[in-house]
Amino acid sequence: MPFISVPDNYQFSSMLERALFDPGYKITERFLKEAALYLKERGRLIIGWGDSENNDFGNQDKLKYLAEQYHFSIKLLVQEQSTEQNPVIFQLYELKRILEECRIFRRE
C-alpha cells in the first residue's frame, strides 16, 4: 500500500512512485472503504506502513483516522527502525471491522 502523501494533482513519473506515493491518501481511503466488501466475517487486514518523525514519509495519524472513519479497529503488530540516513519506522498494522467485533461480543 502506498503511504507517502503527495498533493492531489501529483503527476507520477514511474511505477516506483505509484508504489510509494498516495495523492491525498485517496488510495488508502478507497481501499479501507471497499475492504469490508471482501472480508469474511472475522477477516482482518494487515497493512504495511512507514512513518517518520516529521510525517514526511507516512502519517500514521491519518491512517488511524481513516481506519476509524471506515469502522476498523487498528492495532500495531510490529515496527522496525530503518538504518538509512533518514530514519524511517516501518510498521505492520492489523485492522478488524468494529461492527463485527461488537456482534461477536454480544454472542458471548
PDB file of C-alpha atoms in Angstrom:
ATOM      1  CA  MET A   1       0.000   0.000   0.000  1.00  0.00           C
ATOM      2  CA  PRO A   2       1.460   3.409  -0.893  1.00  0.00           C
ATOM      3  CA  PHE A   3       1.841   5.503   2.250  1.00  0.00           C
ATOM      4  CA  ILE A   4       3.656   8.711   1.327  1.00  0.00           C
ATOM      5  CA  SER A   5       1.221  11.579   0.872  1.00  0.00           C
ATOM      6  CA  VAL A   6       1.667  13.913  -2.082  1.00  0.00           C
ATOM      7  CA  PRO A   7      -0.654  16.648  -3.438  1.00  0.00           C
ATOM      8  CA  ASP A   8      -3.879  15.523  -5.126  1.00  0.00           C
ATOM      9  CA  ASN A   9      -2.661  16.709  -8.538  1.00  0.00           C
ATOM     10  CA  TYR A  10       0.693  14.893  -8.344  1.00  0.00           C
ATOM     11  CA  GLN A  11       1.895  13.532 -11.707  1.00  0.00           C
ATOM     12  CA  PHE A  12       3.569  10.129 -11.360  1.00  0.00           C
ATOM     13  CA  SER A  13       6.792   9.674 -13.307  1.00  0.00           C
ATOM     14  CA  SER A  14       7.397   5.964 -12.629  1.00  0.00           C
ATOM     15  CA  MET A  15       5.835   2.744 -11.370  1.00  0.00           C
ATOM     16  CA  LEU A  16       8.032   3.043  -8.271  1.00  0.00           C
ATOM     17  CA  GLU A  17       6.351   6.343  -7.431  1.00  0.00           C
ATOM     18  CA  ARG A  18       2.941   4.699  -7.822  1.00  0.00           C
ATOM     19  CA  ALA A  19       4.005   2.075  -5.268  1.00  0.00           C
ATOM     20  CA  LEU A  20       5.082   4.699  -2.721  1.00  0.00           C
ATOM     21  CA  PHE A  21       3.016   7.865  -3.234  1.00  0.00           C
ATOM     22  CA  ASP A  22      -0.681   8.230  -2.395  1.00  0.00           C
ATOM     23  CA  PRO A  23      -2.082  11.592  -3.577  1.00  0.00           C
ATOM     24  CA  GLY A  24      -4.120  12.977  -0.668  1.00  0.00           C
ATOM     25  CA  TYR A  25      -4.325   9.427   0.786  1.00  0.00           C
ATOM     26  CA  LYS A  26      -7.147   8.742  -1.691  1.00  0.00           C
ATOM     27  CA  ILE A  27      -5.846   5.226  -2.478  1.00  0.00           C
ATOM     28  CA  THR A  28      -5.720   4.335   1.216  1.00  0.00           C
ATOM     29  CA  GLU A  29      -9.184   5.780   1.751  1.00  0.00           C
ATOM     30  CA  ARG A  30     -10.687   3.845  -1.158  1.00  0.00           C
ATOM     31  CA  PHE A  31      -9.002   0.628  -0.013  1.00  0.00           C
ATOM     32  CA  LEU A  32     -10.439   0.926   3.504  1.00  0.00           C
ATOM     33  CA  LYS A  33     -13.851   1.997   2.224  1.00  0.00           C
ATOM     34  CA  GLU A  34     -14.138  -1.054  -0.043  1.00  0.00           C
ATOM     35  CA  ALA A  35     -12.259  -3.609   2.085  1.00  0.00           C
ATOM     36  CA  ALA A  36     -15.332  -4.625   4.081  1.00  0.00           C
ATOM     37  CA  LEU A  37     -16.945  -5.891   0.866  1.00  0.00           C
ATOM     38  CA  TYR A  38     -14.227  -8.537   0.536  1.00  0.00           C
ATOM     39  CA  LEU A  39     -13.555  -9.572   4.134  1.00  0.00           C
ATOM     40  CA  LYS A  40     -15.064 -12.641   5.729  1.00  0.00           C
ATOM     41  CA  GLU A  41     -16.991 -12.157   8.976  1.00  0.00           C
ATOM     42  CA  ARG A  42     -13.883 -12.284  11.164  1.00  0.00           C
ATOM     43  CA  GLY A  43     -11.491 -11.203   8.442  1.00  0.00           C
ATOM     44  CA  ARG A  44      -8.692  -8.786   9.048  1.00  0.00           C
ATOM     45  CA  LEU A  45      -6.373  -6.566   7.080  1.00  0.00           C
ATOM     46  CA  ILE A  46      -2.623  -6.428   7.502  1.00  0.00           C
ATOM     47  CA  ILE A  47      -1.258  -3.114   6.260  1.00  0.00           C
ATOM     48  CA  GLY A  48       2.375  -2.187   5.863  1.00  0.00           C
ATOM     49  CA  TRP A  49       3.119   1.460   6.623  1.00  0.00           C
ATOM     50  CA  GLY A  50       6.065   3.755   7.157  1.00  0.00           C
ATOM     51  CA  ASP A  51       6.414   6.714   9.473  1.00  0.00           C
ATOM     52  CA  SER A  52       8.988   9.360  10.232  1.00  0.00           C
ATOM     53  CA  GLU A  53       9.338  11.959  12.948  1.00  0.00           C
ATOM     54  CA  ASN A  54       8.140  14.772  10.692  1.00  0.00           C
ATOM     55  CA  ASN A  55       5.392  12.765   8.891  1.00  0.00           C
ATOM     56  CA  ASP A  56       7.121  13.382   5.551  1.00  0.00           C
ATOM     57  CA  PHE A  57       7.338   9.670   4.888  1.00  0.00           C
ATOM     58  CA  GLY A  58       3.990   8.412   6.106  1.00  0.00           C
ATOM     59  CA  ASN A  59       1.410   9.773   8.516  1.00  0.00           C
ATOM     60  CA  GLN A  60       0.169   7.157  10.963  1.00  0.00           C
ATOM     61  CA  ASP A  61      -2.362   9.601  12.431  1.00  0.00           C
ATOM     62  CA  LYS A  62      -4.016   9.826   9.005  1.00  0.00           C
ATOM     63  CA  LEU A  63      -4.075   6.019   8.727  1.00  0.00           C
ATOM     64  CA  LYS A  64      -5.679   5.736  12.172  1.00  0.00           C
ATOM     65  CA  TYR A  65      -8.216   8.421  11.287  1.00  0.00           C
ATOM     66  CA  LEU A  66      -9.212   6.655   8.060  1.00  0.00           C
ATOM     67  CA  ALA A  67      -9.409   3.285   9.830  1.00  0.00           C
ATOM     68  CA  GLU A  68     -11.803   4.724  12.406  1.00  0.00           C
ATOM     69  CA  GLN A  69     -13.809   6.553   9.733  1.00  0.00           C
ATOM     70  CA  TYR A  70     -14.470   3.245   7.961  1.00  0.00           C
ATOM     71  CA  HIS A  71     -15.193   1.335  11.186  1.00  0.00           C
ATOM     72  CA  PHE A  72     -11.962  -0.576  11.695  1.00  0.00           C
ATOM     73  CA  SER A  73     -10.057  -1.061  14.903  1.00  0.00           C
ATOM     74  CA  ILE A  74      -6.332  -0.695  14.345  1.00  0.00           C
ATOM     75  CA  LYS A  75      -3.519  -2.376  16.232  1.00  0.00           C
ATOM     76  CA  LEU A  76       0.215  -2.025  15.710  1.00  0.00           C
ATOM     77  CA  LEU A  77       1.657  -5.540  15.354  1.00  0.00           C
ATOM     78  CA  VAL A  78       5.333  -4.777  14.854  1.00  0.00           C
ATOM     79  CA  GLN A  79       7.623  -1.929  13.927  1.00  0.00           C
ATOM     80  CA  GLU A  80      11.246  -1.747  12.915  1.00  0.00           C
ATOM     81  CA  GLN A  81      13.568   1.247  12.693  1.00  0.00           C
ATOM     82  CA  SER A  82      15.433   1.573   9.410  1.00  0.00           C
ATOM     83  CA  THR A  83      19.175   2.060   9.345  1.00  0.00           C
ATOM     84  CA  GLU A  84      19.151   4.522   6.462  1.00  0.00           C
ATOM     85  CA  GLN A  85      20.424   8.096   6.577  1.00  0.00           C
ATOM     86  CA  ASN A  86      16.896   9.488   7.036  1.00  0.00           C
ATOM     87  CA  PRO A  87      15.348   7.258   9.710  1.00  0.00           C
ATOM     88  CA  VAL A  88      12.023   5.657   8.910  1.00  0.00           C
ATOM     89  CA  ILE A  89       9.955   3.377  11.116  1.00  0.00           C
ATOM     90  CA  PHE A  90       8.373   0.540   9.132  1.00  0.00           C
ATOM     91  CA  GLN A  91       5.169  -0.812  10.681  1.00  0.00           C
ATOM     92  CA  LEU A  92       2.629  -3.584  10.253  1.00  0.00           C
ATOM     93  CA  TYR A  93      -0.915  -2.877  11.413  1.00  0.00           C
ATOM     94  CA  GLU A  94      -3.842  -5.237  11.902  1.00  0.00           C
ATOM     95  CA  LEU A  95      -7.283  -3.829  11.154  1.00  0.00           C
ATOM     96  CA  LYS A  96     -10.557  -5.516  12.128  1.00  0.00           C
ATOM     97  CA  ARG A  97     -14.095  -4.388  11.465  1.00  0.00           C
ATOM     98  CA  ILE A  98     -15.520  -2.785  14.605  1.00  0.00           C
ATOM     99  CA  LEU A  99     -19.094  -3.825  13.814  1.00  0.00           C
ATOM    100  CA  GLU A 100     -18.088  -7.493  13.633  1.00  0.00           C
ATOM    101  CA  GLU A 101     -16.278  -7.269  16.966  1.00  0.00           C
ATOM    102  CA  CYS A 102     -19.389  -5.819  18.605  1.00  0.00           C
ATOM    103  CA  ARG A 103     -21.592  -8.588  17.214  1.00  0.00           C
ATOM    104  CA  ILE A 104     -19.182 -11.311  18.384  1.00  0.00           C
ATOM    105  CA  PHE A 105     -19.009  -9.735  21.860  1.00  0.00           C
ATOM    106  CA  ARG A 106     -22.830  -9.768  22.200  1.00  0.00           C
ATOM    107  CA  ARG A 107     -22.983 -13.536  21.488  1.00  0.00           C
ATOM    108  CA  GLU A 108     -20.732 -14.446  24.422  1.00  0.00           C
TER     109      GLU A 108
END
